[in-house]
XYZ file of C-alpha atoms in Angstrom:
428
model
C 108.709 122.221 94.404
C 106.228 120.886 92.066
C 102.354 121.155 92.438
C 100.697 117.975 93.185
C 98.836 117.850 90.128
C 101.790 118.303 87.888
C 103.600 115.405 89.869
C 100.508 113.246 89.294
C 100.682 113.816 85.611
C 104.739 113.396 85.690
C 103.825 109.762 87.216
C 101.454 108.936 84.592
C 103.410 110.292 81.770
C 106.634 108.092 82.986
C 108.704 111.048 83.761
C 109.292 109.621 87.487
C 110.528 106.282 85.782
C 114.050 106.953 86.001
C 114.171 107.926 89.484
C 111.881 104.979 90.538
C 114.279 102.487 88.486
C 117.206 103.980 90.524
C 115.631 102.657 93.557
C 115.522 98.989 92.234
C 111.869 99.219 93.312
C 110.443 96.236 90.919
C 107.904 96.518 88.477
C 107.758 100.223 87.243
C 103.726 99.494 86.817
C 103.648 98.742 90.691
C 106.064 101.503 91.619
C 103.997 104.211 89.770
C 100.907 102.927 91.137
C 102.501 103.214 94.723
C 103.410 106.865 94.057
C 99.997 107.489 92.821
C 98.421 106.062 96.035
C 100.657 108.120 97.791
C 99.494 111.298 96.531
C 95.932 110.378 97.242
C 96.773 109.648 100.790
C 98.271 112.902 101.218
C 95.077 114.361 99.778
C 92.736 112.525 102.015
C 95.088 113.133 105.098
C 95.705 116.801 104.819
C 92.816 118.024 102.423
C 95.602 119.297 99.947
C 94.423 120.536 96.605
C 96.114 119.799 93.123
C 97.924 123.237 93.180
C 99.756 122.298 96.673
C 103.582 122.432 96.129
C 104.795 119.040 97.338
C 108.091 117.131 97.310
C 108.468 113.174 97.107
C 111.253 111.658 99.002
C 112.417 108.030 100.011
C 114.775 106.455 102.487
C 115.640 102.716 102.527
C 115.959 100.029 104.975
C 119.300 98.619 105.470
C 120.948 95.332 105.820
C 123.805 94.645 108.011
C 126.224 92.364 106.441
C 129.103 92.341 109.212
C 129.985 93.994 112.344
C 127.038 92.720 114.757
C 127.213 95.063 117.562
C 130.417 96.844 116.575
C 129.268 100.241 115.893
C 128.399 101.239 119.464
C 132.101 100.522 120.299
C 133.255 102.909 117.565
C 134.068 99.776 115.281
C 133.709 98.870 111.776
C 130.519 97.459 109.832
C 129.817 96.329 106.592
C 126.207 97.068 105.454
C 123.759 98.019 102.692
C 120.723 99.810 101.618
C 117.880 97.516 100.507
C 115.063 97.961 97.988
C 112.405 98.508 100.669
C 111.732 102.134 101.777
C 109.809 104.714 103.215
C 108.506 106.815 100.460
C 106.687 110.100 101.421
C 104.807 113.139 100.132
C 105.550 116.010 102.204
C 104.574 119.768 101.886
C 104.919 122.982 104.136
C 101.655 123.662 106.080
C 101.743 127.259 107.247
C 101.809 126.313 110.974
C 104.294 125.694 113.802
C 103.345 122.100 113.743
C 104.672 118.861 111.899
C 101.799 116.505 110.972
C 103.145 112.919 109.845
C 100.829 110.383 108.787
C 102.158 106.716 108.087
C 99.751 104.897 106.297
C 97.893 102.271 108.711
C 98.906 104.301 111.861
C 97.596 107.107 113.830
C 98.720 110.700 112.960
C 101.348 112.219 115.045
C 101.344 115.899 115.470
C 104.343 117.719 116.980
C 104.077 121.415 117.935
C 107.547 123.132 117.557
C 106.915 125.377 120.766
C 109.230 123.173 122.332
C 112.315 121.221 120.837
C 113.413 119.549 124.095
C 112.982 115.844 124.556
C 109.828 114.810 126.380
C 109.597 111.915 128.616
C 105.874 111.475 127.502
C 107.177 110.942 123.813
C 109.997 108.290 124.309
C 109.693 105.220 122.280
C 107.194 106.920 119.963
C 107.325 108.170 116.426
C 106.628 111.759 117.746
C 110.216 111.560 119.462
C 111.808 110.888 116.130
C 109.664 113.922 114.453
C 110.716 116.390 117.455
C 114.472 115.047 117.467
C 115.278 115.543 113.780
C 113.596 118.920 113.620
C 115.430 120.096 116.972
C 118.787 119.053 115.369
C 118.092 121.073 112.010
C 117.245 124.093 114.105
C 120.235 123.639 116.240
C 122.323 123.919 113.156
C 120.785 127.302 112.194
C 117.872 126.328 110.031
C 114.512 128.023 110.095
C 112.105 124.640 110.413
C 108.562 125.082 110.629
C 105.398 123.215 110.033
C 104.925 120.523 107.401
C 103.040 117.590 106.561
C 104.095 114.161 105.446
C 102.173 111.226 104.306
C 104.384 108.081 104.313
C 104.300 104.543 103.253
C 106.406 101.977 104.453
C 107.686 98.491 103.051
C 110.197 98.307 105.812
C 107.976 96.557 108.595
C 108.801 97.288 112.141
C 110.506 94.325 113.598
C 111.966 93.160 110.457
C 115.788 93.778 111.121
C 115.877 96.288 108.227
C 115.689 99.343 110.666
C 112.454 100.897 110.102
C 113.238 103.507 112.781
C 116.589 104.484 110.841
C 114.646 104.851 107.536
C 111.968 106.873 109.280
C 114.728 109.266 110.505
C 116.523 109.459 107.307
C 113.238 110.156 105.618
C 112.428 113.093 107.925
C 115.990 114.449 107.512
C 115.786 114.085 103.690
C 112.304 116.169 103.881
C 113.741 118.724 106.081
C 117.084 119.110 104.281
C 115.038 120.045 101.093
C 112.252 122.124 102.593
C 114.394 124.135 104.857
C 118.048 123.659 104.844
C 118.679 124.035 100.966
C 119.966 120.548 100.792
C 122.980 121.448 102.483
C 123.213 118.706 104.741
C 125.387 115.700 103.448
C 124.025 112.011 104.093
C 126.626 111.311 107.020
C 125.235 114.271 108.896
C 121.619 113.394 108.339
C 122.741 109.768 109.638
C 124.152 111.352 112.577
C 121.180 113.416 113.555
C 118.902 110.429 113.017
C 121.298 108.370 115.769
C 120.841 111.388 118.249
C 117.155 111.431 117.775
C 117.029 107.585 118.365
C 119.255 108.007 121.478
C 118.329 111.301 123.310
C 114.580 111.586 121.975
C 113.226 108.187 121.585
C 115.489 106.638 124.279
C 116.988 103.782 122.604
C 120.694 103.088 122.765
C 122.225 102.425 119.414
C 124.889 102.756 117.098
C 125.293 104.799 113.796
C 125.217 101.813 111.210
C 121.891 101.597 110.759
C 121.035 105.401 109.710
C 124.414 105.732 107.700
C 123.677 102.657 105.468
C 120.250 103.986 104.984
C 121.328 107.777 104.129
C 124.359 106.707 102.100
C 123.159 103.924 100.204
C 124.709 101.238 98.055
C 127.199 98.799 99.964
C 129.287 100.636 102.630
C 131.979 99.774 104.823
C 132.012 102.323 107.888
C 134.653 102.913 110.356
C 133.409 104.639 113.349
C 136.598 105.179 115.168
C 135.576 108.841 115.204
C 132.028 108.694 115.538
C 131.735 112.605 114.511
C 133.303 111.689 111.254
C 132.855 108.127 110.255
C 134.794 107.098 107.136
C 132.593 105.552 104.655
C 134.159 103.377 101.890
C 131.501 102.474 99.090
C 131.732 99.322 97.144
C 129.822 98.066 93.941
C 128.146 94.726 94.474
C 126.098 93.038 91.811
C 124.648 89.856 93.936
C 122.951 88.807 90.604
C 126.255 88.762 88.581
C 127.775 86.605 91.321
C 124.883 84.201 91.231
C 123.523 84.559 94.457
C 120.219 86.369 95.963
C 120.140 88.319 99.513
C 117.216 86.665 101.528
C 116.194 88.017 104.763
C 114.054 85.387 106.851
C 111.582 86.258 109.368
C 112.046 84.100 112.709
C 108.596 85.188 113.775
C 109.852 86.386 117.192
C 108.969 89.734 118.319
C 111.490 92.455 119.561
C 108.921 93.518 122.192
C 110.168 93.651 125.699
C 113.833 93.000 124.542
C 115.044 96.500 125.500
C 117.197 95.304 128.266
C 118.697 92.433 126.361
C 119.882 94.903 123.689
C 121.072 97.349 126.282
C 123.216 94.768 127.901
C 125.484 94.228 124.964
C 126.941 97.654 124.883
C 126.786 97.997 128.549
C 129.056 94.776 128.898
C 131.514 95.407 126.099
C 131.771 98.966 127.878
C 132.382 97.329 131.386
C 135.668 95.378 129.584
C 136.606 98.849 128.177
C 136.388 100.531 131.579
C 138.434 97.874 133.110
C 141.482 99.280 131.170
C 140.487 102.878 131.618
C 138.682 103.016 128.320
C 135.371 104.077 127.001
C 135.058 101.877 124.101
C 136.489 98.638 123.000
C 137.949 100.238 119.843
C 140.625 101.831 122.150
C 141.698 98.550 123.783
C 143.957 96.118 122.407
C 142.748 92.297 121.968
C 145.952 91.176 123.330
C 145.178 93.272 126.609
C 142.228 91.276 127.001
C 143.610 88.107 126.600
C 146.473 88.862 128.977
C 144.196 89.952 131.668
C 141.716 87.280 131.387
C 141.907 85.703 134.908
C 141.261 88.964 136.319
C 138.825 90.418 133.726
C 136.403 87.569 134.333
C 136.206 88.177 138.004
C 135.607 91.977 137.485
C 133.126 91.597 134.657
C 131.947 88.173 134.352
C 132.314 85.801 131.279
C 129.635 86.782 128.855
C 131.184 90.264 128.868
C 134.594 88.988 128.357
C 133.190 86.677 125.292
C 131.306 89.467 123.829
C 134.521 91.722 123.771
C 136.293 88.978 121.948
C 133.380 88.942 119.357
C 133.993 92.694 118.915
C 137.606 92.190 118.215
C 136.831 89.326 115.747
C 133.916 90.822 113.907
C 135.577 94.399 113.661
C 138.343 92.707 111.766
C 136.151 90.825 109.560
C 134.473 93.606 108.245
C 137.911 94.816 106.336
C 138.525 91.433 105.070
C 134.872 91.049 103.687
C 135.089 94.535 102.096
C 138.371 93.619 100.589
C 136.960 90.271 99.171
C 134.003 92.006 97.680
C 136.512 94.781 95.796
C 138.694 91.775 94.618
C 135.529 89.738 93.342
C 136.253 86.927 95.780
C 132.867 85.894 96.706
C 133.683 82.412 98.015
C 136.152 84.125 100.567
C 133.289 86.707 101.269
C 130.614 83.836 102.000
C 133.254 82.256 104.241
C 133.735 85.161 106.356
C 129.918 85.688 106.518
C 129.558 82.344 108.023
C 132.447 83.041 110.517
C 130.443 86.266 111.604
C 127.536 84.302 112.058
C 129.149 81.553 114.338
C 130.868 84.412 116.048
C 127.462 86.176 117.024
C 125.954 82.793 118.128
C 129.093 81.494 120.433
C 130.775 84.484 121.688
C 128.109 87.436 121.188
C 125.224 85.540 122.325
C 122.525 87.406 120.695
C 120.630 84.598 119.370
C 118.417 83.698 122.383
C 117.221 85.814 125.085
C 118.459 84.881 128.727
C 116.588 82.126 130.084
C 114.642 81.369 127.100
C 113.954 77.573 126.780
C 110.709 76.740 124.992
C 110.701 79.318 122.420
C 114.495 79.901 120.584
C 113.113 81.346 117.158
C 116.094 82.712 115.975
C 117.982 79.490 116.785
C 115.531 77.516 114.666
C 115.639 80.053 111.945
C 119.241 79.700 111.643
C 119.361 75.921 111.909
C 116.786 75.704 109.247
C 118.412 77.858 106.922
C 121.961 76.187 107.267
C 120.179 72.953 106.227
C 118.457 74.412 103.455
C 121.605 75.847 101.823
C 123.140 72.477 101.842
C 126.633 73.610 102.245
C 126.497 76.403 99.844
C 126.131 80.172 100.500
C 125.896 81.556 104.049
C 123.677 82.834 106.844
C 124.106 84.669 109.878
C 121.884 86.684 112.492
C 120.776 90.015 110.948
C 120.795 93.184 113.095
C 120.690 93.376 117.030
C 119.606 89.630 117.083
C 117.478 88.058 119.929
C 114.315 88.213 117.770
C 113.276 89.461 114.299
C 115.364 88.161 111.316
C 118.239 86.507 109.819
C 120.218 86.940 106.463
C 121.175 84.355 104.104
C 123.217 84.499 100.751
C 121.702 81.811 98.426
C 122.796 80.632 95.228
C 120.248 81.689 92.588
C 120.033 78.037 91.256
C 118.702 76.888 94.721
C 116.691 79.932 95.529
C 113.218 78.468 94.696
C 114.032 75.026 96.755
C 115.605 77.055 99.726
C 112.788 79.325 100.057
C 110.138 76.571 99.906
C 112.183 74.638 102.773
C 112.552 77.556 105.056
C 108.594 78.393 104.602
C 107.803 75.132 105.512
C 109.155 75.486 109.022
C 108.951 79.278 109.356
C 105.429 79.988 107.553
C 104.654 81.261 104.031
C 105.951 84.586 103.158
C 108.764 84.510 105.952
C 111.546 84.422 103.173
C 112.046 87.816 101.561
C 114.256 88.210 98.569
C 115.843 91.600 98.349
C 118.429 93.503 96.329
C 120.934 96.211 97.279
C 119.773 99.501 96.598
C 122.323 101.974 95.157
C 120.541 104.989 96.124
C 120.314 106.146 99.966
C 117.931 108.948 101.300
C 116.868 110.772 98.267
C 114.548 113.616 97.070
C 112.592 112.050 93.818
C 110.701 114.869 92.904
C 109.968 118.687 94.106
């Protein structure tokens, strides 16, 4: 690892410019300033001197492109890393405690005396910190205390999966500090999922962590979650004449855990009807043939959600093929199909019983009208709240953004890039 003062000089001299450019992080002056402020924050938080050996790491948020609620059923997804990230400065601290300071939040301290999940830590950052460290130890690596100061552009509730980015960031730091960089990106992603499921207490698939950890645009097949098959694609949206927009609906994810949990539960109930654990093990024809009995056994919404799974799982391969062939028109048509399926069959746009407030539905209606028959839009991520996604022609981008923000508020439309690099060590 390099000493903090040397890293500060490297930033000022432009030695870090190549790494920062690879992150698609915007203007270099802004990126350099962000790293300098990160180093200052680390020093303030932990009293570090200029001679402290440090490492700089980054992990991106992700955007789901297709495969809405398919990963937890061992299905396929299409996702991409984006140019909003968690950036961190980390260093060993000579103790048995991990100290994690995310800018603007209280410091989290996790003693490594016990590595078991704690009920008192559920749904907290401490749970993720403990969960990631515990798994590195389980793999035989000597994890000890370290300090992390992080700044995040992946805002909580943005639909870009800040939790997965945080998990991947911790995995990258621990991989570099303790594991001799021997953990591959998919292994770090699997560690992140387990930390979120077992320690944090949120049921989730593996898509978010894999997209963040691997980087670029990826089609991921989770038929065997222990060994997901990752297919990378080169996607240049600017060359195709489109921008990727993530639009904040204004609705919060708070109090929606039951809504999210019901999706895998109901899909699982359909699979269980056929003696299977997940829908990937069931044929769509079986569901269609057993429809009358199945509706009585598990309910109509569960059946419709299963039909969405089969459709979106198939669409992932079709969208990936369209991108590989350079058929962007076909890709956009499939994105719109995925959006309609999520609304009509998966039903993850409006929480059950919501009448007065239907923010996601409003956002989709506004975006569709602003596109004027061009491009595509769909729900983004888990649904029910948070964000939607739109692919917008560059020559219509300014007008699109203006119309969307007239209804949803200034700053609600974020124009992003697909980041080619996943979780990474930038320096040290």
